Amino acid sequence: MALLSIVLPSYNEEQNIANTAKVLSDLLEREEIKYELVFISDGSKDATYEEIQKVAENNPRIKGARFSRNFGKEASIFAGLRLTTGDAVIVMDCDLQHPPHTIPAMWKLWQEGYEVIEGVKSDRGKESLGYKMSAGIFYKVMSKLIKMDMNASSDYKLLDRKVVDVLLQLPEKNTFFRALTFWAGFKTTTVEYEVQERAYGTSKWSVISLMKYAVTNATSFSTLPLQLVTVMGMVSILMSAILGIQTLVRYLMGNSAEGFTTVILLILLIGGFIMLSLGIIGHYIARIYEEVKGRPKYIISEVTENVQGEAVGTWKK
């Protein structure tokens, strides 16, 4: 009988662990789907990992790990993928905003031969206007950068074991899971879902953290921002040529003393382009620096007793 693994990245989610474990376990047992739940505590500052230990002690199908510090959601996803043993793997949020009732539909599509089942948002649920606007801008920008439609995408998806193995073999340290599943290809379909309200706690994503997430993912997956440097350089050259012609004409007409406002504005514009270009280049150099160092994506400081095999920096207490 095929095994379904579910990866649940968790950051300060102590209130949700027990409820999430119960809801998913009850659903999967009712649907007669053999399963395992893999919780990853991403350097949580509350009792998230202690709650994971409790549910793991009560259910042998649940296991978990704790990071030595906060490494981010991307690292949590890949750590979870590494610890899974299932024939198919679902990645979903620990707060159950990704609705569990769509899992049987995903499972059925996988049994029909699909290797990637993408969860597509039909409704984002209740969000503040500022968050909706920032999220909308984020997905539009990312869609342009990676040349894939990211507007309704999410981390909620089912992957066949062969897809998981491909992702785990990638050597890069700065990953963008959501885009990498598009890049990997394979036989893909979608399942629509409505974002659910959190049962406990509040979202850990702010507008600023979403912006940082966007910049990091854009530079780790696309070279388009570097091409913008060339575009800005061409614009600067064009404007400089126009100003040069204007200055020459004024000189020949005997009005060479005029035009200082234009010169100042052009200097400010070119200076802005140069600083922005240096910032973009510097960000890519930082990504290269991180990759060259070869440090692991994450460090696991502790795992539950039922975790088999080895993981990066893992020891049991």
XYZ file of C-alpha atoms in Angstrom:
317
model
C 0.000 0.000 0.000
C 1.377 3.409 -1.033
C 2.487 5.802 1.685
C 1.618 9.516 1.756
C 3.993 11.860 3.602
C 2.909 15.337 4.668
C 5.544 17.978 5.422
C 4.472 20.712 7.856
C 6.910 23.632 8.365
C 6.211 25.183 11.779
C 7.387 28.453 13.284
C 5.956 29.455 16.674
C 2.912 27.254 16.142
C 2.582 25.598 19.563
C -1.168 26.258 19.566
C -1.688 24.527 16.231
C 0.430 21.350 16.452
C -1.972 19.116 18.380
C -5.028 20.279 16.437
C -3.277 19.906 13.066
C -2.039 16.417 13.933
C -5.530 15.328 15.008
C -7.345 16.819 11.993
C -4.941 15.284 9.481
C -4.746 11.908 11.233
C -8.528 11.624 11.499
C -8.980 12.563 7.840
C -6.346 10.195 6.476
C -7.497 7.268 8.616
C -11.087 7.871 7.549
C -9.987 7.903 3.902
C -7.880 4.775 4.523
C -4.700 6.459 3.303
C -1.467 5.179 4.814
C 0.405 8.251 6.005
C 3.182 9.918 7.977
C 3.283 13.511 9.238
C 6.628 15.330 9.365
C 6.727 18.511 11.463
C 9.758 20.807 11.229
C 10.195 23.399 13.991
C 12.045 26.260 12.304
C 13.891 27.658 15.304
C 10.614 28.356 17.116
C 10.908 30.417 20.294
C 7.826 28.891 21.919
C 6.987 25.263 22.778
C 6.393 24.173 19.180
C 8.921 21.347 19.284
C 7.727 20.125 22.675
C 4.225 19.866 21.196
C 5.653 17.941 18.237
C 7.293 15.505 20.643
C 3.989 14.968 22.436
C 2.022 14.119 19.290
C 4.893 11.904 18.054
C 4.818 9.919 21.293
C 1.080 9.334 20.906
C 1.151 8.466 17.213
C 4.056 6.535 15.629
C 3.069 7.911 12.227
C 4.098 11.405 13.341
C 7.710 12.540 13.535
C 9.540 15.815 13.699
C 12.764 17.759 13.884
C 13.997 20.993 15.400
C 16.372 23.452 13.717
C 19.253 24.894 15.724
C 17.933 28.351 14.780
C 15.510 29.961 12.358
C 16.584 29.050 8.804
C 13.369 30.042 7.018
C 10.447 28.286 5.371
C 12.413 27.130 2.330
C 14.903 25.298 4.536
C 12.028 23.788 6.551
C 10.399 22.432 3.407
C 13.585 20.810 2.148
C 14.409 19.385 5.572
C 10.926 17.880 5.671
C 11.319 16.431 2.185
C 14.619 14.856 3.274
C 12.968 13.130 6.240
C 10.007 11.720 4.303
C 9.776 8.100 3.159
C 6.449 8.240 1.295
C 5.689 7.396 -2.333
C 4.059 10.828 -2.568
C 4.672 13.952 -0.488
C 2.376 16.873 0.294
C 3.743 20.179 1.575
C 1.241 22.319 3.466
C 1.044 24.987 6.163
C 0.890 23.880 9.789
C -1.934 26.330 10.552
C -4.328 24.467 8.203
C -4.943 27.509 6.030
C -4.282 24.980 3.313
C -7.529 22.971 3.644
C -7.025 19.286 4.512
C -10.236 18.269 2.721
C -8.483 18.712 -0.653
C -5.921 16.010 0.217
C -8.111 13.071 -0.936
C -8.585 14.788 -4.323
C -4.819 15.280 -4.652
C -4.223 11.664 -3.644
C -6.716 10.415 -6.255
C -5.063 12.480 -9.013
C -1.672 11.066 -8.013
C -3.079 7.540 -8.265
C -4.272 8.429 -11.763
C -0.662 9.114 -12.780
C -0.066 12.811 -12.142
C 3.335 13.538 -10.606
C 2.835 17.138 -9.473
C -0.538 18.353 -8.186
C -0.468 22.096 -7.603
C -2.782 23.704 -5.078
C -4.199 26.821 -6.750
C -5.924 29.516 -4.693
C -9.443 30.324 -5.863
C -9.960 32.635 -2.882
C -7.274 34.161 -0.638
C -9.638 34.392 2.338
C -9.700 37.313 4.765
C -6.563 39.443 4.484
C -5.803 43.090 5.158
C -5.799 45.429 2.159
C -2.087 46.139 2.589
C -1.206 42.453 2.702
C -3.358 41.674 -0.362
C -1.723 44.487 -2.320
C 1.820 43.466 -1.327
C 1.058 39.808 -2.084
C -0.441 40.763 -5.443
C 2.650 42.797 -6.372
C 4.911 39.972 -5.181
C 3.231 37.369 -7.404
C 3.104 39.660 -10.440
C 6.802 40.477 -10.113
C 7.754 36.834 -9.545
C 5.667 35.729 -12.549
C 7.575 38.166 -14.768
C 10.954 37.226 -13.332
C 10.673 33.449 -13.601
C 8.343 33.467 -16.642
C 5.739 31.307 -14.914
C 2.254 32.176 -13.668
C 2.643 32.535 -9.898
C -0.483 34.631 -9.228
C -2.532 31.869 -7.612
C 0.246 29.441 -6.698
C 1.258 28.332 -3.217
C 3.511 25.888 -1.405
C 0.511 23.575 -1.064
C 1.175 20.743 -3.486
C 1.634 17.011 -3.860
C 4.838 15.640 -5.381
C 5.628 12.151 -6.580
C 8.703 10.561 -5.014
C 10.683 10.952 -8.247
C 10.029 14.732 -8.171
C 11.097 14.922 -4.526
C 14.313 13.057 -5.357
C 15.060 15.516 -8.183
C 14.602 18.516 -5.879
C 16.768 16.981 -3.158
C 19.585 16.407 -5.655
C 19.814 20.096 -6.566
C 23.109 21.480 -5.181
C 22.024 25.096 -4.664
C 21.557 26.477 -1.151
C 19.232 29.382 -2.021
C 16.086 27.640 -3.183
C 12.583 28.707 -4.177
C 10.442 25.596 -3.726
C 7.316 27.007 -5.355
C 9.147 27.860 -8.580
C 11.387 24.792 -8.611
C 8.363 22.502 -8.927
C 7.398 24.428 -12.082
C 10.974 24.229 -13.352
C 11.230 20.479 -12.722
C 8.332 19.741 -15.075
C 6.751 16.243 -14.899
C 3.082 15.470 -15.449
C 1.227 18.273 -13.679
C -2.348 19.199 -12.833
C -4.062 21.534 -10.377
C -6.593 21.490 -7.556
C -8.384 24.667 -6.515
C -8.882 25.557 -2.861
C -10.015 28.427 -0.690
C -7.614 29.708 1.952
C -9.018 28.880 5.397
C -8.985 30.973 8.552
C -6.367 30.111 11.146
C -7.782 28.245 14.141
C -5.119 29.676 16.474
C -2.459 32.350 16.385
C -1.659 34.939 13.725
C 0.281 34.905 10.469
C 4.062 35.190 10.807
C 4.352 37.011 7.464
C 4.504 40.811 7.409
C 4.777 43.153 4.412
C 8.501 43.624 5.104
C 9.201 39.887 5.436
C 7.249 39.276 2.212
C 9.388 41.878 0.421
C 12.602 40.261 1.694
C 11.264 36.868 0.629
C 10.517 38.261 -2.846
C 13.990 39.766 -3.307
C 15.751 36.609 -2.118
C 13.683 34.331 -4.342
C 13.950 36.629 -7.353
C 17.740 36.697 -7.232
C 18.063 32.990 -6.437
C 15.890 31.878 -9.363
C 16.173 34.548 -12.073
C 18.871 36.667 -13.747
C 16.374 39.232 -15.058
C 17.272 41.853 -12.387
C 20.837 41.803 -13.734
C 19.504 42.521 -17.201
C 17.757 45.595 -15.772
C 21.213 47.012 -15.047
C 21.935 46.949 -18.797
C 18.591 48.603 -19.538
C 19.253 51.384 -17.032
C 22.714 51.882 -18.544
C 21.214 52.263 -22.018
C 18.637 54.766 -20.714
C 21.422 56.769 -19.060
C 23.473 56.804 -22.289
C 20.436 57.905 -24.304
C 19.628 60.742 -21.913
C 23.282 61.775 -21.806
C 23.370 61.905 -25.613
C 20.210 64.039 -25.682
C 21.662 66.410 -23.098
C 24.964 66.536 -25.014
C 23.188 67.549 -28.207
C 21.139 70.124 -26.321
C 24.264 71.591 -24.714
C 26.088 71.778 -28.088
C 23.141 73.529 -29.705
C 22.939 76.047 -26.849
C 26.694 76.654 -27.125
C 26.445 77.343 -30.853
C 23.524 79.682 -30.178
C 25.439 81.534 -27.504
C 23.274 80.313 -24.575
C 25.728 77.849 -23.023
C 25.300 79.271 -19.506
C 21.738 77.923 -19.242
C 20.560 74.401 -18.492
C 22.001 73.790 -15.017
C 18.666 72.415 -13.730
C 18.670 69.789 -16.468
C 22.259 68.844 -15.673
C 21.519 68.459 -11.958
C 18.424 66.321 -12.615
C 20.346 64.135 -15.039
C 23.204 63.681 -12.568
C 20.738 62.671 -9.870
C 19.007 60.240 -12.235
C 22.234 58.641 -13.419
C 23.510 58.493 -9.833
C 20.311 56.740 -8.799
C 20.662 54.235 -11.656
C 24.270 53.541 -10.669
C 23.448 52.976 -7.004
C 20.498 50.733 -7.858
C 22.655 48.772 -10.286
C 25.367 48.324 -7.667
C 22.708 47.124 -5.205
C 21.402 44.507 -7.662
C 24.904 43.318 -8.521
C 25.828 43.251 -4.836
C 22.812 41.079 -4.040
C 23.842 38.557 -6.689
C 27.416 38.590 -5.406
C 26.026 37.854 -1.935
C 24.082 34.862 -3.349
C 27.275 33.631 -5.059
C 29.211 34.089 -1.812
C 26.661 32.017 0.097
C 26.722 29.253 -2.520
C 30.533 29.128 -2.676
C 30.819 28.734 1.110
C 28.905 25.481 0.750
C 27.169 25.663 4.120
C 24.087 23.443 4.549
C 20.594 24.856 4.069
C 19.798 24.038 7.689
C 21.113 22.409 10.851
C 18.895 19.958 12.721
C 19.643 20.013 16.428
C 17.110 17.426 17.557
C 14.764 14.816 16.115
C 12.003 12.677 17.576
C 12.852 9.091 18.461
C 11.057 7.581 15.466
C 13.200 9.408 12.877
C 15.320 6.910 10.962
C 18.516 7.571 9.015
C 20.706 10.651 9.116
C 20.104 14.326 8.508
C 22.460 17.298 8.448
C 23.754 18.026 11.945
C 21.298 15.663 13.571
C 21.550 14.141 17.006
C 18.935 12.815 19.392
C 18.489 13.906 22.996
